[in-house]
Amino acid sequence: MARPNDLKYSDITPESAYLNRRQLMAGLVGAGAAGAGMMAAAGAQAQTMPDFEISGFDTSETPNTFEEITTYNNFYEFGTDKGDPARNAHTLTTDPWAVEIDGMVERPGSYDLGDILSKVNIDERIYRFRCVEAWSMVIPWNGFELRELLDLAGVQPSAKYVRFETLYRPDEMIGQNRAVIDWPYVEGLRLDEAMHPLTIMATGLYGKELPNQNGAPLRLVVPWKYGFKSIKSVVKITLMDTQPENTWKAINHREYGFYSNVNPEVSHPRWSQASERRIGSGLFAGRLATLKFNGYEEQVASLYSGMDLSVNY
Ligand SMILES: Nc1nc2c(c(=O)[nH]1)N[C@H]1C(S)=C(S)[C@@H](COP(=O)(O)O)O[C@H]1N2
Ligand SMILES: [Mo]
């Protein structure tokens, strides 16, 4: 399937033209045998599953609208209601921006974002996105593989984990003036998860610059994990040999773990994870069956072979 490579900030694609292209591609896919595998995998839940396939990096599902993706958010630095980030995040200054990379790397230091962007390959990824709260979207990201950034810094052989930290700037992030969580928001990945080609640093949406409420100017996206792993507005990356703390696990380790892989078979202590509510009024909106590793089982299950996923949730 043809897909654009090296999409840059400057390659602005009007959303309507973009959707038409996507729908055309989805139509072409539908004419073939595609989708059968996913339908079979969904088994008894097939009736509630849209007919889609994940080909290469992209899902053929209709993306959520720009409006939906940018007005229904979790970004506690700007408030805890879903509409707060869209209302409040305009106060954030995202230029200049730099990422400090330290710990077990060959070339520690402050990496200017503009400089990073001149050295990596910006790509388009249409990913499924599943929040631990059991809502989901389909999001057309622009971004680059995290491993490209880690390679710029040169990961030392002793490193086993990657820690990420969000900006702490209460003057510009109104929610940080309340102790809702222990700021700054932090997250972590095992090194092999961080180096996986599905793991990206997003810099845009729909070919436009990433809106502040979605984690501008640079946010992690790990599509097979619950949304809270996808930390926003990253300013610091540390390579370590021990498992880093992550914010939601620190808040409540019984309810939120380090791995946080999407898994319909492992319930949250207060709700089932077997299904999800697709945001929006699109064709596939409504209650859908949740898929193991959020539909990316084929690509990532081998990372967890031999692990008990109900213990390592
Ligand atoms: N710094 C930071 N990153 C964050 C969050 C947050 O509150 N602060 N919320 C997380 C959660 S719970 C989700 S579901 C996603 C939401 O991303 P979206 O608003 O772009 O859909 O961001 C994640 N990253
Ligand atoms: Mo979330």
Tab-separated table of C-alpha atoms and ligand atoms in Angstrom:
chain	number	residue	atom	x	y	z
A	1	MET	CA	0.000	0.000	0.000
A	2	ALA	CA	1.387	3.385	-0.938
A	3	ARG	CA	1.970	5.666	2.002
A	4	PRO	CA	3.641	9.030	2.228
A	5	ASN	CA	7.135	9.197	3.649
A	6	ASP	CA	9.040	12.164	4.968
A	7	LEU	CA	5.940	14.242	5.596
A	8	LYS	CA	7.150	17.561	6.975
A	9	TYR	CA	5.515	20.422	8.855
A	10	SER	CA	5.529	22.282	5.555
A	11	ASP	CA	3.540	19.594	3.725
A	12	ILE	CA	0.225	20.875	4.961
A	13	THR	CA	-2.582	18.550	3.916
A	14	PRO	CA	-6.068	20.003	4.221
A	15	GLU	CA	-8.058	17.693	6.439
A	16	SER	CA	-10.868	17.142	3.921
A	17	ALA	CA	-8.486	16.137	1.133
A	18	TYR	CA	-6.678	13.949	3.609
A	19	LEU	CA	-9.835	12.138	4.676
A	20	ASN	CA	-10.858	11.585	1.073
A	21	ARG	CA	-7.508	9.999	0.388
A	22	ARG	CA	-7.839	7.808	3.468
A	23	GLN	CA	-11.352	6.734	2.559
A	24	LEU	CA	-10.210	5.921	-0.947
A	25	MET	CA	-7.396	3.808	0.439
A	26	ALA	CA	-9.741	2.083	2.868
A	27	GLY	CA	-12.062	1.325	-0.052
A	28	LEU	CA	-9.271	-0.207	-2.075
A	29	VAL	CA	-8.284	-2.328	0.895
A	30	GLY	CA	-11.873	-3.434	1.424
A	31	ALA	CA	-12.084	-4.714	-2.143
A	32	GLY	CA	-9.407	-7.304	-1.391
A	33	ALA	CA	-9.250	-10.029	1.203
A	34	ALA	CA	-7.949	-7.606	3.836
A	35	GLY	CA	-9.763	-7.427	7.112
A	36	ALA	CA	-10.573	-11.122	7.224
A	37	GLY	CA	-7.712	-11.815	9.605
A	38	MET	CA	-8.781	-9.184	12.073
A	39	MET	CA	-12.392	-10.319	11.889
A	40	ALA	CA	-11.375	-13.886	12.593
A	41	ALA	CA	-9.192	-12.709	15.466
A	42	ALA	CA	-12.099	-10.778	16.951
A	43	GLY	CA	-14.054	-14.027	16.972
A	44	ALA	CA	-17.405	-13.851	18.708
A	45	GLN	CA	-17.113	-10.086	18.980
A	46	ALA	CA	-16.968	-9.695	15.209
A	47	GLN	CA	-20.386	-8.067	15.102
A	48	THR	CA	-19.184	-5.098	17.083
A	49	MET	CA	-15.813	-4.868	15.341
A	50	PRO	CA	-15.418	-2.669	12.293
A	51	ASP	CA	-13.812	-4.395	9.339
A	52	PHE	CA	-10.277	-3.093	9.348
A	53	GLU	CA	-6.698	-4.209	9.041
A	54	ILE	CA	-3.373	-2.935	10.267
A	55	SER	CA	-1.099	-2.903	7.262
A	56	GLY	CA	2.491	-1.894	7.907
A	57	PHE	CA	2.123	0.960	10.362
A	58	ASP	CA	-1.366	2.153	9.490
A	59	THR	CA	-4.812	1.013	10.503
A	60	SER	CA	-7.410	1.280	7.745
A	61	GLU	CA	-10.049	2.552	10.196
A	62	THR	CA	-11.430	6.039	9.601
A	63	PRO	CA	-9.434	8.499	11.702
A	64	ASN	CA	-11.193	10.626	14.275
A	65	THR	CA	-11.671	14.221	13.185
A	66	PHE	CA	-9.115	16.910	14.021
A	67	GLU	CA	-11.828	18.481	16.192
A	68	GLU	CA	-12.363	15.277	18.195
A	69	ILE	CA	-8.650	14.635	18.678
A	70	THR	CA	-7.972	18.184	19.860
A	71	THR	CA	-10.955	18.818	22.149
A	72	TYR	CA	-11.219	15.564	24.128
A	73	ASN	CA	-7.901	15.276	25.954
A	74	ASN	CA	-6.090	14.127	29.049
A	75	PHE	CA	-3.314	16.562	29.960
A	76	TYR	CA	-3.555	17.244	33.684
A	77	GLU	CA	-0.984	20.057	33.438
A	78	PHE	CA	-3.897	22.081	32.019
A	79	GLY	CA	-6.757	20.719	34.149
A	80	THR	CA	-8.481	17.397	34.712
A	81	ASP	CA	-11.630	17.807	32.590
A	82	LYS	CA	-11.486	16.516	29.021
A	83	GLY	CA	-12.132	20.022	27.664
A	84	ASP	CA	-9.565	21.795	29.887
A	85	PRO	CA	-6.446	21.204	27.759
A	86	ALA	CA	-8.081	22.684	24.636
A	87	ARG	CA	-9.176	25.703	26.695
A	88	ASN	CA	-5.965	26.270	28.651
A	89	ALA	CA	-2.969	24.963	26.713
A	90	HIS	CA	-2.590	28.053	24.486
A	91	THR	CA	-0.438	29.583	27.277
A	92	LEU	CA	2.373	27.087	26.668
A	93	THR	CA	5.456	28.365	24.821
A	94	THR	CA	6.817	25.578	22.629
A	95	ASP	CA	9.524	27.481	20.751
A	96	PRO	CA	12.403	27.354	21.574
A	97	TRP	CA	12.334	23.762	22.811
A	98	ALA	CA	15.104	21.395	23.768
A	99	VAL	CA	15.304	17.858	25.094
A	100	GLU	CA	17.964	16.973	27.614
A	101	ILE	CA	19.244	13.455	27.030
A	102	ASP	CA	21.352	12.009	29.811
A	103	GLY	CA	22.231	8.878	31.763
A	104	MET	CA	23.724	5.915	29.927
A	105	VAL	CA	24.384	7.601	26.570
A	106	GLU	CA	27.555	8.368	24.612
A	107	ARG	CA	26.600	11.960	23.842
A	108	PRO	CA	24.633	13.457	26.755
A	109	GLY	CA	23.448	17.013	26.412
A	110	SER	CA	20.717	19.420	25.435
A	111	TYR	CA	19.275	18.603	22.009
A	112	ASP	CA	17.563	21.490	20.254
A	113	LEU	CA	14.264	20.392	18.704
A	114	GLY	CA	14.912	22.136	15.400
A	115	ASP	CA	18.235	20.357	15.203
A	116	ILE	CA	16.623	16.998	16.021
A	117	LEU	CA	13.984	17.513	13.313
A	118	SER	CA	16.667	18.185	10.709
A	119	LYS	CA	18.209	14.765	11.432
A	120	VAL	CA	15.225	12.408	11.713
A	121	ASN	CA	12.649	11.073	9.248
A	122	ILE	CA	9.197	12.539	9.795
A	123	ASP	CA	6.601	9.982	8.822
A	124	GLU	CA	2.822	9.577	8.985
A	125	ARG	CA	1.347	6.918	11.284
A	126	ILE	CA	-2.352	6.199	11.576
A	127	TYR	CA	-2.537	4.567	14.976
A	128	ARG	CA	-5.249	3.190	17.197
A	129	PHE	CA	-5.215	4.937	20.590
A	130	ARG	CA	-6.737	3.344	23.697
A	131	CYS	CA	-6.963	5.143	27.060
A	132	VAL	CA	-7.009	3.068	30.258
A	133	GLU	CA	-10.389	4.746	30.953
A	134	ALA	CA	-11.829	2.615	28.091
A	135	TRP	CA	-12.277	5.217	25.356
A	136	SER	CA	-10.446	5.095	22.053
A	137	MET	CA	-9.671	7.020	18.901
A	138	VAL	CA	-7.835	6.596	15.608
A	139	ILE	CA	-5.196	9.283	15.215
A	140	PRO	CA	-3.124	10.267	12.161
A	141	TRP	CA	0.158	11.303	13.748
A	142	ASN	CA	3.217	12.787	12.153
A	143	GLY	CA	6.450	12.002	13.897
A	144	PHE	CA	9.663	10.020	13.908
A	145	GLU	CA	10.773	6.781	15.466
A	146	LEU	CA	12.099	7.235	18.995
A	147	ARG	CA	15.020	4.966	18.143
A	148	GLU	CA	16.303	7.627	15.732
A	149	LEU	CA	16.554	10.112	18.590
A	150	LEU	CA	18.139	7.544	20.911
A	151	ASP	CA	20.677	6.756	18.180
A	152	LEU	CA	21.612	10.448	17.974
A	153	ALA	CA	22.547	10.290	21.652
A	154	GLY	CA	24.122	6.814	21.388
A	155	VAL	CA	22.693	4.328	23.872
A	156	GLN	CA	25.345	2.600	26.008
A	157	PRO	CA	25.194	-1.221	26.239
A	158	SER	CA	24.472	-1.031	29.980
A	159	ALA	CA	21.155	0.833	29.441
A	160	LYS	CA	17.975	-1.208	29.924
A	161	TYR	CA	15.222	1.398	30.374
A	162	VAL	CA	14.255	4.851	29.160
A	163	ARG	CA	12.749	7.487	31.443
A	164	PHE	CA	10.784	10.467	30.096
A	165	GLU	CA	9.880	13.718	31.810
A	166	THR	CA	7.334	16.407	30.908
A	167	LEU	CA	8.036	20.126	31.184
A	168	TYR	CA	7.472	21.684	34.623
A	169	ARG	CA	6.450	25.300	34.081
A	170	PRO	CA	3.556	26.288	36.366
A	171	ASP	CA	3.512	29.833	34.934
A	172	GLU	CA	2.355	28.389	31.622
A	173	MET	CA	0.707	25.172	32.769
A	174	ILE	CA	-2.154	26.205	34.995
A	175	GLY	CA	-2.867	22.727	36.311
A	176	GLN	CA	0.619	22.474	37.802
A	177	ASN	CA	-0.382	25.046	40.411
A	178	ARG	CA	-2.427	22.350	42.114
A	179	ALA	CA	-0.885	19.184	43.548
A	180	VAL	CA	-3.186	16.858	41.585
A	181	ILE	CA	-0.175	14.716	40.780
A	182	ASP	CA	3.457	14.903	41.786
A	183	TRP	CA	4.855	17.115	38.980
A	184	PRO	CA	6.515	16.697	36.628
A	185	TYR	CA	4.663	13.855	34.907
A	186	VAL	CA	7.109	11.014	34.253
A	187	GLU	CA	6.950	7.784	32.253
A	188	GLY	CA	9.197	4.936	31.228
A	189	LEU	CA	9.735	2.152	28.737
A	190	ARG	CA	11.951	-0.880	28.593
A	191	LEU	CA	14.727	-0.258	26.037
A	192	ASP	CA	13.392	-2.843	23.560
A	193	GLU	CA	9.949	-1.194	23.713
A	194	ALA	CA	11.555	2.209	23.147
A	195	MET	CA	13.530	0.908	20.152
A	196	HIS	CA	10.474	-0.753	18.544
A	197	PRO	CA	9.608	0.855	15.175
A	198	LEU	CA	5.991	1.414	16.270
A	199	THR	CA	7.193	3.709	19.069
A	200	ILE	CA	7.282	7.301	17.854
A	201	MET	CA	7.821	10.841	19.031
A	202	ALA	CA	4.874	12.718	17.541
A	203	THR	CA	5.354	16.234	16.229
A	204	GLY	CA	2.121	16.673	14.324
A	205	LEU	CA	-1.463	15.655	13.620
A	206	TYR	CA	-3.129	15.595	10.213
A	207	GLY	CA	0.014	17.119	8.710
A	208	LYS	CA	-0.283	20.166	10.975
A	209	GLU	CA	1.901	21.130	13.910
A	210	LEU	CA	0.971	19.244	17.066
A	211	PRO	CA	-1.586	21.318	19.006
A	212	ASN	CA	-0.489	22.209	22.545
A	213	GLN	CA	-3.307	20.160	24.107
A	214	ASN	CA	-1.961	17.044	22.381
A	215	GLY	CA	1.513	17.449	23.872
A	216	ALA	CA	3.363	19.964	21.724
A	217	PRO	CA	5.930	20.157	20.503
A	218	LEU	CA	7.069	16.580	21.093
A	219	ARG	CA	5.201	13.689	22.721
A	220	LEU	CA	5.698	9.973	22.957
A	221	VAL	CA	3.193	7.627	21.253
A	222	VAL	CA	3.230	3.893	22.064
A	223	PRO	CA	0.131	2.521	20.317
A	224	TRP	CA	-0.038	-0.897	21.994
A	225	LYS	CA	-0.075	0.579	25.504
A	226	TYR	CA	-2.705	2.489	27.445
A	227	GLY	CA	-2.660	6.192	26.652
A	228	PHE	CA	-1.046	7.318	29.892
A	229	LYS	CA	2.276	5.862	28.719
A	230	SER	CA	2.254	8.375	25.829
A	231	ILE	CA	3.801	11.246	27.796
A	232	LYS	CA	3.381	14.774	26.447
A	233	SER	CA	5.645	17.813	26.033
A	234	VAL	CA	8.834	15.875	26.757
A	235	VAL	CA	11.887	17.843	27.940
A	236	LYS	CA	14.077	15.110	29.363
A	237	ILE	CA	15.037	11.560	28.394
A	238	THR	CA	17.265	9.443	30.634
A	239	LEU	CA	18.801	6.051	29.838
A	240	MET	CA	18.973	3.863	32.930
A	241	ASP	CA	19.667	0.295	34.011
A	242	THR	CA	16.791	0.161	36.507
A	243	GLN	CA	13.048	0.466	35.888
A	244	PRO	CA	12.030	4.123	36.162
A	245	GLU	CA	9.025	5.346	38.116
A	246	ASN	CA	5.953	6.298	36.133
A	247	THR	CA	3.394	8.810	37.368
A	248	TRP	CA	0.216	6.712	37.338
A	249	LYS	CA	1.885	3.672	38.870
A	250	ALA	CA	3.285	5.937	41.608
A	251	ILE	CA	-0.229	7.290	42.263
A	252	ASN	CA	-1.832	3.844	42.481
A	253	HIS	CA	0.257	0.781	41.704
A	254	ARG	CA	-2.686	-1.598	42.138
A	255	GLU	CA	-4.597	0.104	39.326
A	256	TYR	CA	-1.803	1.208	36.979
A	257	GLY	CA	1.385	-0.674	36.199
A	258	PHE	CA	4.667	-0.044	34.426
A	259	TYR	CA	3.886	-2.130	31.333
A	260	SER	CA	0.291	-0.991	30.779
A	261	ASN	CA	-0.136	-3.047	27.630
A	262	VAL	CA	-3.686	-2.899	26.301
A	263	ASN	CA	-5.233	-6.204	27.334
A	264	PRO	CA	-8.935	-7.105	27.219
A	265	GLU	CA	-8.254	-10.121	29.462
A	266	VAL	CA	-6.861	-8.159	32.404
A	267	SER	CA	-9.480	-5.978	34.072
A	268	HIS	CA	-8.753	-2.711	35.782
A	269	PRO	CA	-9.713	-3.235	39.467
A	270	ARG	CA	-12.717	-0.931	38.954
A	271	TRP	CA	-13.820	-1.740	35.388
A	272	SER	CA	-13.514	-4.291	32.592
A	273	GLN	CA	-11.039	-3.639	29.786
A	274	ALA	CA	-12.846	-6.018	27.392
A	275	SER	CA	-14.459	-3.238	25.375
A	276	GLU	CA	-13.994	0.425	24.585
A	277	ARG	CA	-16.013	3.466	23.518
A	278	ARG	CA	-14.839	4.872	20.203
A	279	ILE	CA	-15.038	8.657	20.463
A	280	GLY	CA	-16.970	10.526	17.781
A	281	SER	CA	-19.895	10.069	15.514
A	282	GLY	CA	-18.075	8.312	12.676
A	283	LEU	CA	-19.133	5.061	11.058
A	284	PHE	CA	-17.344	2.974	13.691
A	285	ALA	CA	-18.389	5.041	16.707
A	286	GLY	CA	-19.851	3.139	19.613
A	287	ARG	CA	-18.815	0.169	21.739
A	288	LEU	CA	-16.024	-1.944	20.238
A	289	ALA	CA	-14.209	-5.033	21.456
A	290	THR	CA	-10.774	-4.183	22.823
A	291	LEU	CA	-7.938	-6.082	21.135
A	292	LYS	CA	-4.860	-7.519	22.813
A	293	PHE	CA	-1.958	-5.073	22.508
A	294	ASN	CA	-4.563	-2.753	20.983
A	295	GLY	CA	-4.447	-4.686	17.685
A	296	TYR	CA	-0.632	-4.715	17.446
A	297	GLU	CA	-0.211	-8.240	18.823
A	298	GLU	CA	1.559	-9.530	15.728
A	299	GLN	CA	4.171	-6.766	15.956
A	300	VAL	CA	4.825	-6.690	19.713
A	301	ALA	CA	3.726	-9.909	21.451
A	302	SER	CA	7.245	-11.368	21.172
A	303	LEU	CA	8.549	-8.596	23.447
A	304	TYR	CA	6.609	-10.201	26.290
A	305	SER	CA	7.054	-13.913	25.655
A	306	GLY	CA	7.252	-15.813	28.911
A	307	MET	CA	5.870	-12.896	30.926
A	308	ASP	CA	2.678	-13.231	32.964
A	309	LEU	CA	0.695	-10.248	31.688
A	310	SER	CA	-1.757	-10.363	34.587
A	311	VAL	CA	1.159	-9.825	36.998
A	312	ASN	CA	3.058	-7.412	34.729
A	313	TYR	CA	0.033	-5.234	33.927
B	1	LIG	N1	2.398	15.108	30.602
B	1	LIG	C1	1.265	14.411	30.461
B	1	LIG	N2	1.202	13.441	29.525
B	1	LIG	C2	0.066	12.721	29.375
B	1	LIG	C3	-1.057	12.933	30.229
B	1	LIG	C4	-0.951	13.963	31.216
B	1	LIG	O1	-1.885	14.242	32.006
B	1	LIG	N3	0.223	14.676	31.292
B	1	LIG	N4	-2.191	12.143	30.099
B	1	LIG	C5	-1.989	10.831	29.473
B	1	LIG	C6	-3.245	10.139	29.206
B	1	LIG	S1	-4.055	9.439	30.527
B	1	LIG	C7	-3.732	9.979	27.932
B	1	LIG	S2	-5.093	9.035	27.618
B	1	LIG	C8	-3.084	10.653	26.788
B	1	LIG	C9	-4.107	11.501	26.070
B	1	LIG	O2	-3.574	12.002	24.872
B	1	LIG	P1	-4.471	12.937	23.950
B	1	LIG	O3	-5.084	13.981	24.816
B	1	LIG	O4	-3.531	13.512	22.936
B	1	LIG	O5	-5.518	12.051	23.327
B	1	LIG	O6	-1.978	11.473	27.179
B	1	LIG	C10	-1.173	10.931	28.193
B	1	LIG	N5	-0.002	11.765	28.390
B	2	MO	MO	-5.507	7.899	29.624
